[in-house]
Tab-separated table of C-alpha atoms in Angstrom:
chain	number	residue	atom	x	y	z
A	1	MET	CA	-3.258	3.677	-46.802
A	2	GLU	CA	-5.773	1.236	-44.192
A	3	ALA	CA	-2.379	-0.123	-41.707
A	4	SER	CA	-1.556	3.916	-41.893
A	5	ALA	CA	-4.779	4.976	-40.930
A	6	LYS	CA	-4.534	2.700	-37.535
A	7	LYS	CA	-1.500	3.571	-36.778
A	8	VAL	CA	-2.374	7.601	-36.561
A	9	MET	CA	-5.795	6.564	-35.165
A	10	LEU	CA	-6.457	8.870	-32.462
A	11	ARG	CA	-2.806	9.862	-31.871
A	12	ASP	CA	-1.199	11.825	-34.147
A	13	GLU	CA	2.146	12.092	-35.343
A	14	ILE	CA	4.995	14.909	-34.821
A	15	THR	CA	5.989	15.970	-38.081
A	16	ASP	CA	8.950	18.756	-38.832
A	17	ALA	CA	5.990	21.733	-38.752
A	18	THR	CA	5.182	20.961	-35.671
A	19	ALA	CA	9.010	20.515	-34.568
A	20	ALA	CA	9.484	24.191	-35.793
A	21	ALA	CA	6.331	25.625	-34.038
A	22	PHE	CA	7.148	23.342	-31.188
A	23	ALA	CA	11.344	25.358	-31.725
A	24	GLY	CA	9.530	28.999	-31.334
A	25	SER	CA	7.271	29.725	-34.325
A	26	THR	CA	5.964	33.127	-33.770
A	27	VAL	CA	3.113	31.495	-36.182
A	28	ILE	CA	0.688	29.333	-33.663
A	29	PRO	CA	-0.717	26.555	-35.620
A	30	ASP	CA	-4.570	26.632	-35.554
A	31	ARG	CA	-4.466	22.985	-33.880
A	32	TYR	CA	-3.226	24.031	-31.002
A	33	VAL	CA	-4.831	27.001	-30.355
A	34	TRP	CA	-7.625	25.571	-27.762
A	35	PRO	CA	-10.644	27.722	-26.611
A	36	ASP	CA	-10.656	28.785	-23.446
A	37	GLU	CA	-14.057	26.782	-22.051
A	38	THR	CA	-12.562	23.163	-23.679
A	39	ALA	CA	-9.131	24.365	-22.135
A	40	GLY	CA	-11.216	25.077	-18.653
A	41	ARG	CA	-9.816	28.430	-18.953
A	42	GLY	CA	-12.732	29.350	-17.304
A	43	SER	CA	-12.830	28.789	-14.054
A	44	THR	CA	-11.254	30.716	-11.112
A	45	VAL	CA	-7.128	29.846	-11.120
A	46	VAL	CA	-6.400	29.526	-6.930
A	47	GLY	CA	-3.497	31.479	-5.468
A	48	ASP	CA	0.090	29.718	-4.795
A	49	GLU	CA	0.368	30.348	-1.320
A	50	GLU	CA	-4.016	28.618	-0.931
A	51	SER	CA	-2.643	25.885	-3.137
A	52	LEU	CA	0.121	25.549	-1.087
A	53	LYS	CA	-2.014	25.575	2.295
A	54	LEU	CA	-4.414	22.644	1.028
A	55	ILE	CA	-2.975	20.430	-1.571
A	56	PRO	CA	-2.327	17.110	-0.127
A	57	VAL	CA	1.284	16.046	1.205
A	58	LEU	CA	1.321	12.329	2.368
A	59	ASP	CA	4.568	10.730	3.810
A	60	MET	CA	6.043	7.572	2.784
A	61	ALA	CA	8.055	6.276	5.858
A	62	SER	CA	4.468	7.902	7.915
A	63	LEU	CA	2.689	5.169	6.371
A	64	LEU	CA	5.011	2.593	6.293
A	65	ASP	CA	4.885	2.455	10.064
A	66	GLY	CA	1.351	2.322	9.888
A	67	SER	CA	0.720	5.467	11.457
A	68	PRO	CA	-3.619	5.832	12.111
A	69	GLU	CA	-2.825	9.634	11.166
A	70	GLU	CA	-1.056	9.708	8.159
A	71	ILE	CA	-3.511	6.379	6.782
A	72	ALA	CA	-6.192	8.695	7.669
A	73	LYS	CA	-4.415	11.577	5.712
A	74	LEU	CA	-4.699	9.443	2.753
A	75	GLY	CA	-8.081	8.884	3.012
A	76	ALA	CA	-9.158	11.960	3.216
A	77	ALA	CA	-6.438	13.223	-0.004
A	78	CYS	CA	-8.103	10.380	-2.199
A	79	ARG	CA	-12.159	10.994	-1.545
A	80	ASP	CA	-11.835	14.707	-1.535
A	81	TRP	CA	-8.600	15.209	-4.142
A	82	GLY	CA	-8.491	12.411	-6.157
A	83	PHE	CA	-4.826	12.944	-5.979
A	84	PHE	CA	-1.835	13.522	-3.650
A	85	GLN	CA	2.166	14.817	-3.248
A	86	LEU	CA	4.273	11.927	-1.913
A	87	ARG	CA	7.710	12.790	0.019
A	88	ASN	CA	10.238	10.266	1.239
A	89	HIS	CA	8.684	7.211	-1.013
A	90	GLY	CA	11.877	5.330	-1.496
A	91	VAL	CA	12.236	4.897	-4.617
A	92	ASP	CA	16.349	4.327	-5.192
A	93	GLU	CA	17.616	8.213	-5.824
A	94	THR	CA	19.854	6.613	-8.478
A	95	VAL	CA	17.286	4.366	-10.152
A	96	VAL	CA	15.570	7.811	-10.281
A	97	GLU	CA	18.438	10.592	-11.900
A	98	ARG	CA	19.002	7.266	-14.719
A	99	VAL	CA	15.432	7.938	-15.422
A	100	LYS	CA	14.991	11.080	-15.971
A	101	ASP	CA	19.060	11.627	-17.280
A	102	SER	CA	17.542	9.258	-20.006
A	103	THR	CA	14.485	11.526	-21.013
A	104	ARG	CA	16.156	14.646	-21.351
A	105	GLU	CA	18.742	12.475	-24.036
A	106	PHE	CA	15.676	11.299	-25.832
A	107	PHE	CA	14.107	14.392	-25.805
A	108	ARG	CA	17.031	16.078	-26.916
A	109	LEU	CA	17.065	13.829	-29.682
A	110	PRO	CA	16.589	14.748	-33.979
A	111	LEU	CA	13.229	13.772	-34.579
A	112	GLU	CA	13.971	11.400	-37.407
A	113	LYS	CA	15.383	9.264	-34.788
A	114	LYS	CA	12.718	10.000	-32.240
A	115	LYS	CA	10.557	9.514	-34.987
A	116	ALA	CA	12.236	5.949	-35.575
A	117	VAL	CA	9.289	4.760	-32.710
A	118	GLY	CA	7.194	7.049	-33.802
A	119	ILE	CA	3.057	5.177	-32.809
A	120	VAL	CA	1.791	1.991	-33.383
A	121	LYS	CA	-1.493	1.057	-31.852
A	122	ALA	CA	-1.032	-2.448	-30.356
A	123	GLU	CA	-4.449	-4.962	-29.459
A	124	ASP	CA	-4.275	-3.568	-26.219
A	125	GLY	CA	-3.612	0.334	-27.071
A	126	PHE	CA	-1.255	2.753	-27.933
A	127	GLN	CA	2.865	2.868	-28.043
A	128	GLY	CA	5.910	5.046	-29.244
A	129	PHE	CA	6.738	8.640	-29.735
A	130	GLY	CA	3.630	11.157	-30.787
A	131	HIS	CA	1.384	13.338	-29.158
A	132	HIS	CA	-1.601	12.829	-26.985
A	133	PHE	CA	-4.355	11.477	-27.825
A	134	ASN	CA	-6.003	13.885	-30.069
A	135	THR	CA	-10.272	14.779	-29.659
A	136	SER	CA	-13.281	15.598	-31.603
A	137	THR	CA	-12.035	19.066	-31.954
A	138	GLY	CA	-9.451	18.540	-33.528
A	139	LYS	CA	-7.016	20.473	-31.980
A	140	LEU	CA	-3.641	18.924	-30.579
A	141	ASP	CA	-1.586	19.722	-27.429
A	142	TRP	CA	1.390	20.991	-26.922
A	143	ALA	CA	3.778	18.175	-26.215
A	144	GLU	CA	5.414	15.609	-27.243
A	145	SER	CA	4.929	11.439	-25.416
A	146	LEU	CA	6.754	8.750	-25.893
A	147	LEU	CA	4.719	5.511	-23.929
A	148	LEU	CA	6.159	3.131	-23.438
A	149	GLY	CA	4.868	-1.026	-22.259
A	150	THR	CA	6.708	-1.713	-19.284
A	151	GLN	CA	5.259	-5.148	-17.721
A	152	PRO	CA	4.460	-7.354	-18.046
A	153	MET	CA	6.781	-8.407	-20.503
A	154	GLY	CA	5.112	-9.786	-23.016
A	155	HIS	CA	3.649	-6.214	-22.642
A	156	ARG	CA	6.221	-4.886	-24.310
A	157	ASN	CA	6.946	-3.916	-27.617
A	158	MET	CA	10.844	-3.399	-27.719
A	159	ASP	CA	11.397	-1.975	-31.186
A	160	LEU	CA	10.035	0.673	-29.939
A	161	TRP	CA	12.549	1.539	-26.953
A	162	PRO	CA	14.876	3.433	-28.378
A	163	THR	CA	18.530	1.418	-29.035
A	164	GLU	CA	20.039	5.230	-29.747
A	165	LEU	CA	20.473	5.792	-25.789
A	166	PRO	CA	22.810	3.386	-24.300
A	167	THR	CA	21.660	3.761	-20.597
A	168	PHE	CA	17.450	4.248	-21.755
A	169	ARG	CA	16.946	0.656	-21.717
A	170	ASP	CA	17.926	-0.514	-18.612
A	171	GLY	CA	17.180	2.292	-16.402
A	172	VAL	CA	13.221	2.503	-17.737
A	173	GLU	CA	13.374	-1.131	-16.954
A	174	LYS	CA	14.635	-0.649	-13.175
A	175	TYR	CA	12.865	2.182	-13.261
A	176	SER	CA	9.139	0.227	-14.140
A	177	LEU	CA	10.106	-2.207	-11.239
A	178	GLU	CA	10.829	0.320	-8.584
A	179	MET	CA	7.392	1.772	-9.902
A	180	THR	CA	5.368	-1.263	-9.138
A	181	LYS	CA	7.247	-1.770	-6.132
A	182	LEU	CA	5.573	1.380	-4.974
A	183	LYS	CA	2.450	0.875	-5.855
A	184	SER	CA	2.165	-2.291	-3.663
A	185	LEU	CA	2.567	-0.216	-0.571
A	186	LEU	CA	0.749	2.061	-1.445
A	187	MET	CA	-2.057	-0.317	-2.260
A	188	ALA	CA	-1.387	-1.786	1.079
A	189	SER	CA	-2.142	1.719	2.963
A	190	MET	CA	-5.046	2.393	0.923
A	191	ALA	CA	-6.488	-1.277	1.612
A	192	ILE	CA	-6.523	-0.768	5.470
A	193	ASP	CA	-8.118	3.028	4.976
A	194	LEU	CA	-10.957	1.096	3.025
A	195	GLY	CA	-10.738	-1.876	5.305
A	196	ILE	CA	-10.622	-4.950	2.929
A	197	LYS	CA	-7.466	-6.996	2.960
A	198	PRO	CA	-4.780	-6.201	0.702
A	199	GLU	CA	-4.942	-8.756	-0.571
A	200	THR	CA	-8.212	-7.743	-2.227
A	201	LEU	CA	-6.600	-4.545	-3.492
A	202	LEU	CA	-3.884	-6.189	-4.812
A	203	GLU	CA	-5.464	-8.710	-6.534
A	204	THR	CA	-6.878	-6.529	-8.975
A	205	VAL	CA	-3.543	-5.377	-9.782
A	206	GLN	CA	-1.926	-9.151	-10.495
A	207	GLY	CA	-0.499	-9.538	-13.876
A	208	LYS	CA	-2.140	-6.409	-15.473
A	209	ILE	CA	-0.353	-3.876	-17.875
A	210	GLN	CA	1.632	-1.191	-16.643
A	211	ASN	CA	3.050	2.004	-19.409
A	212	ILE	CA	5.049	4.248	-18.912
A	213	VAL	CA	4.860	7.574	-20.970
A	214	PHE	CA	7.716	10.552	-21.316
A	215	HIS	CA	6.320	13.673	-21.963
A	216	HIS	CA	7.368	17.010	-23.063
A	217	TYR	CA	6.091	20.080	-22.816
A	218	PRO	CA	8.569	22.739	-24.697
A	219	PRO	CA	8.430	26.981	-24.260
A	220	CYS	CA	5.363	28.663	-26.238
A	221	ARG	CA	7.100	31.663	-25.899
A	222	HIS	CA	4.289	33.577	-28.122
A	223	ASN	CA	0.978	33.015	-26.669
A	224	ALA	CA	1.139	30.122	-24.372
A	225	ASP	CA	-2.610	30.813	-22.911
A	226	LYS	CA	-3.130	30.202	-26.170
A	227	VAL	CA	-2.039	26.667	-26.075
A	228	ILE	CA	-1.979	23.610	-23.838
A	229	GLY	CA	-0.122	20.800	-22.218
A	230	ILE	CA	-2.905	18.224	-21.569
A	231	PRO	CA	-6.507	20.063	-21.487
A	232	PRO	CA	-8.233	18.531	-18.356
A	233	HIS	CA	-9.159	15.142	-17.798
A	234	THR	CA	-9.139	12.398	-15.632
A	235	ASP	CA	-6.877	9.119	-15.868
A	236	GLY	CA	-8.823	6.588	-17.136
A	237	LEU	CA	-6.314	3.158	-15.013
A	238	PHE	CA	-6.124	2.170	-11.777
A	239	LEU	CA	-3.450	4.584	-10.642
A	240	THR	CA	-0.887	6.858	-11.330
A	241	ILE	CA	2.672	7.870	-10.506
A	242	VAL	CA	4.276	11.407	-11.693
A	243	LEU	CA	8.054	11.951	-11.518
A	244	GLU	CA	8.766	15.761	-12.606
A	245	VAL	CA	11.832	14.998	-14.693
A	246	ASP	CA	12.614	19.457	-13.663
A	247	ALA	CA	11.359	22.339	-11.919
A	248	THR	CA	8.753	23.790	-13.943
A	249	PRO	CA	4.999	24.554	-12.815
A	250	GLY	CA	1.551	23.674	-15.424
A	251	LEU	CA	0.186	21.106	-13.650
A	252	GLN	CA	-3.181	22.048	-11.876
A	253	VAL	CA	-6.149	20.316	-10.331
A	254	SER	CA	-9.204	20.728	-10.285
A	255	ASN	CA	-11.314	20.613	-6.534
A	256	GLY	CA	-15.136	22.050	-6.168
A	257	GLY	CA	-15.082	24.312	-9.394
A	258	ARG	CA	-11.365	25.834	-9.154
A	259	TRP	CA	-8.311	24.859	-10.636
A	260	PHE	CA	-5.186	25.169	-7.726
A	261	PRO	CA	-2.135	24.833	-9.358
A	262	VAL	CA	0.430	22.653	-7.588
A	263	ARG	CA	4.010	23.093	-7.317
A	264	PRO	CA	6.897	20.452	-7.652
A	265	LEU	CA	8.384	19.156	-4.757
A	266	PRO	CA	11.778	18.226	-4.711
A	267	GLY	CA	12.207	14.417	-4.045
A	268	SER	CA	8.835	14.280	-4.265
A	269	LEU	CA	6.175	12.255	-6.257
A	270	THR	CA	2.543	13.015	-7.325
A	271	VAL	CA	-0.094	9.855	-7.218
A	272	PHE	CA	-3.438	10.565	-8.808
A	273	VAL	CA	-6.426	8.060	-8.643
A	274	GLY	CA	-7.113	6.164	-11.304
A	275	ASP	CA	-11.253	5.959	-12.726
A	276	ILE	CA	-10.950	2.426	-12.334
A	277	LEU	CA	-10.267	2.990	-8.963
A	278	GLU	CA	-12.776	4.852	-8.019
A	279	VAL	CA	-15.103	2.394	-9.592
A	280	LEU	CA	-13.613	-0.693	-7.265
A	281	THR	CA	-13.716	1.503	-4.866
A	282	ASN	CA	-17.549	2.320	-5.439
A	283	GLY	CA	-16.759	6.103	-5.617
A	284	ARG	CA	-15.033	6.395	-1.897
A	285	TYR	CA	-12.460	6.960	-3.748
A	286	LYS	CA	-12.567	9.707	-6.956
A	287	SER	CA	-11.005	10.275	-9.162
A	288	VAL	CA	-8.942	14.252	-10.680
A	289	GLU	CA	-9.847	16.678	-13.386
A	290	HIS	CA	-6.203	17.826	-13.959
A	291	ARG	CA	-4.384	19.512	-16.676
A	292	VAL	CA	-0.560	20.933	-17.495
A	293	LEU	CA	-0.984	24.409	-18.883
A	294	VAL	CA	2.548	26.170	-21.213
A	295	ASP	CA	5.435	27.967	-19.607
A	296	ALA	CA	6.147	30.379	-21.889
A	297	GLU	CA	9.841	30.209	-21.191
A	298	ARG	CA	11.070	26.553	-19.984
A	299	ASP	CA	10.313	23.549	-21.063
A	300	ARG	CA	8.466	20.635	-18.721
A	301	THR	CA	9.421	17.152	-18.546
A	302	THR	CA	7.768	14.099	-16.403
A	303	ILE	CA	7.374	10.648	-16.180
A	304	ALA	CA	3.894	8.781	-15.706
A	305	THR	CA	3.619	5.727	-14.353
A	306	PHE	CA	-0.033	4.439	-14.948
A	307	GLN	CA	-1.465	1.010	-13.327
A	308	ASP	CA	-4.005	-0.874	-15.081
A	309	ALA	CA	-6.455	-2.943	-13.063
A	310	CYS	CA	-10.051	-4.682	-13.186
A	311	VAL	CA	-11.498	-7.848	-11.015
A	312	ALA	CA	-12.134	-11.102	-12.948
A	313	GLY	CA	-11.982	-9.390	-16.563
A	314	MET	CA	-14.209	-6.531	-15.400
A	315	VAL	CA	-14.322	-3.095	-14.258
A	316	LYS	CA	-16.653	-3.109	-11.313
A	317	PRO	CA	-17.119	-2.001	-7.564
A	318	LEU	CA	-14.841	-4.814	-5.077
A	319	PRO	CA	-18.106	-7.110	-3.579
A	320	GLU	CA	-16.489	-6.049	-0.516
A	321	LEU	CA	-17.692	-2.227	-1.381
A	322	ALA	CA	-20.778	-2.548	-2.840
A	323	GLU	CA	-23.761	-2.598	-1.079
A	324	VAL	CA	-25.313	-0.420	-2.837
A	325	ALA	CA	-23.417	-0.876	-6.648
A	326	ARG	CA	-23.259	2.722	-7.557
A	327	TYR	CA	-21.741	2.604	-11.197
A	328	ILE	CA	-22.350	-0.477	-13.403
A	329	SER	CA	-19.917	-4.025	-13.935
A	330	ILE	CA	-18.977	-3.858	-17.620
A	331	GLU	CA	-16.241	-5.651	-19.323
A	332	LYS	CA	-12.732	-5.000	-19.524
A	333	HIS	CA	-12.245	-5.330	-23.193
A	334	ASP	CA	-15.936	-3.062	-23.522
A	335	TYR	CA	-14.736	-0.408	-20.915
A	336	VAL	CA	-11.398	0.148	-23.334
A	337	HIS	CA	-14.072	0.870	-26.005
A	338	ARG	CA	-15.355	3.076	-23.883
A	339	GLN	CA	-12.481	5.226	-22.589
A	340	PHE	CA	-10.972	5.721	-26.347
A	341	GLN	CA	-14.592	6.999	-26.926
A	342	ALA	CA	-14.758	9.516	-23.842
A	343	LEU	CA	-11.437	10.034	-25.004
A	344	THR	CA	-11.424	11.511	-28.341
A	345	GLU	CA	-15.678	13.500	-27.299
A	346	ARG	CA	-13.553	15.169	-24.277
A	347	ALA	CA	-15.953	13.812	-22.107
A	348	ASN	CA	-16.269	11.730	-18.329
A	349	ILE	CA	-15.901	7.645	-18.407
A	350	VAL	CA	-17.440	7.603	-14.778
A	351	ASP	CA	-19.985	9.402	-15.622
A	352	SER	CA	-21.590	6.257	-18.299
A	353	LEU	CA	-20.593	3.928	-15.471
A	354	LYS	CA	-22.737	5.517	-12.881
A	355	ILE	CA	-25.988	3.990	-11.590
């Protein structure tokens, strides 16, 4: 019993009843019906045209060229928005298409085959197939997810890498390496903007874990406005890079008390500042609250790569950016504990670290 409880702590299994609801049941189980205020429905949603004009879009090729204008845009996006869309990212297109295909194939598998790689609790978090993290409200997201540890090698639980799909493992391995390269290139540009040496920032992620989470949001043909793909939250790690497998909208970011729809841009990636990056930069960069809404007719599928970081085992402002520290220093394992607690309580961990 104890082992079973540990297995589902903070993340629920996908049951046959859940799969039936996802498949088009006319009755939505109460655990999936979110109060408006919890789902962030009380705030204004900006129209698509205004959102398209304001959402930051960066060009990776220009960043690599050292364009002062593009570096300035990067800094502004991280300070004012906490995220940006990235064009000309340079990730191998063959690798991208292969991991997209593998993701689609996985979520098409029968439930029993997906449950064969179900949630397990590890020392450094959760891995496997199931729901997102649940909360103290007992509500669940209208989504199914596969979370895999991908870097370093010792972080991987290969028993949870599906064997049903011949190309899945190789596709994810290659995509993970592409994300590692892209992350380093982005960090070098961020260091220029922050006025610090690139190695100062890069050292914070050296040897730290990378997770890739595959999300599938089934359509909700009955009362899609009552469920939510992911409720409002910030990302607890350092940096998140999201690849959209399809063109279904749903992502929204919060800025100035309003929700901005983020339309998928063909060939682009979406990059989020995480809570740890906010702390490391001493508040110069801001993590952004965001959510995912569910479409009434179309599936939405994404691949999110999460990068961890710390400074000599601590989550704290970098000394080079901390003339006056705005956040406390906290040991990494204590930070992880607080992060899980914040997830269950739907709280913002950064707020608890501010001085």
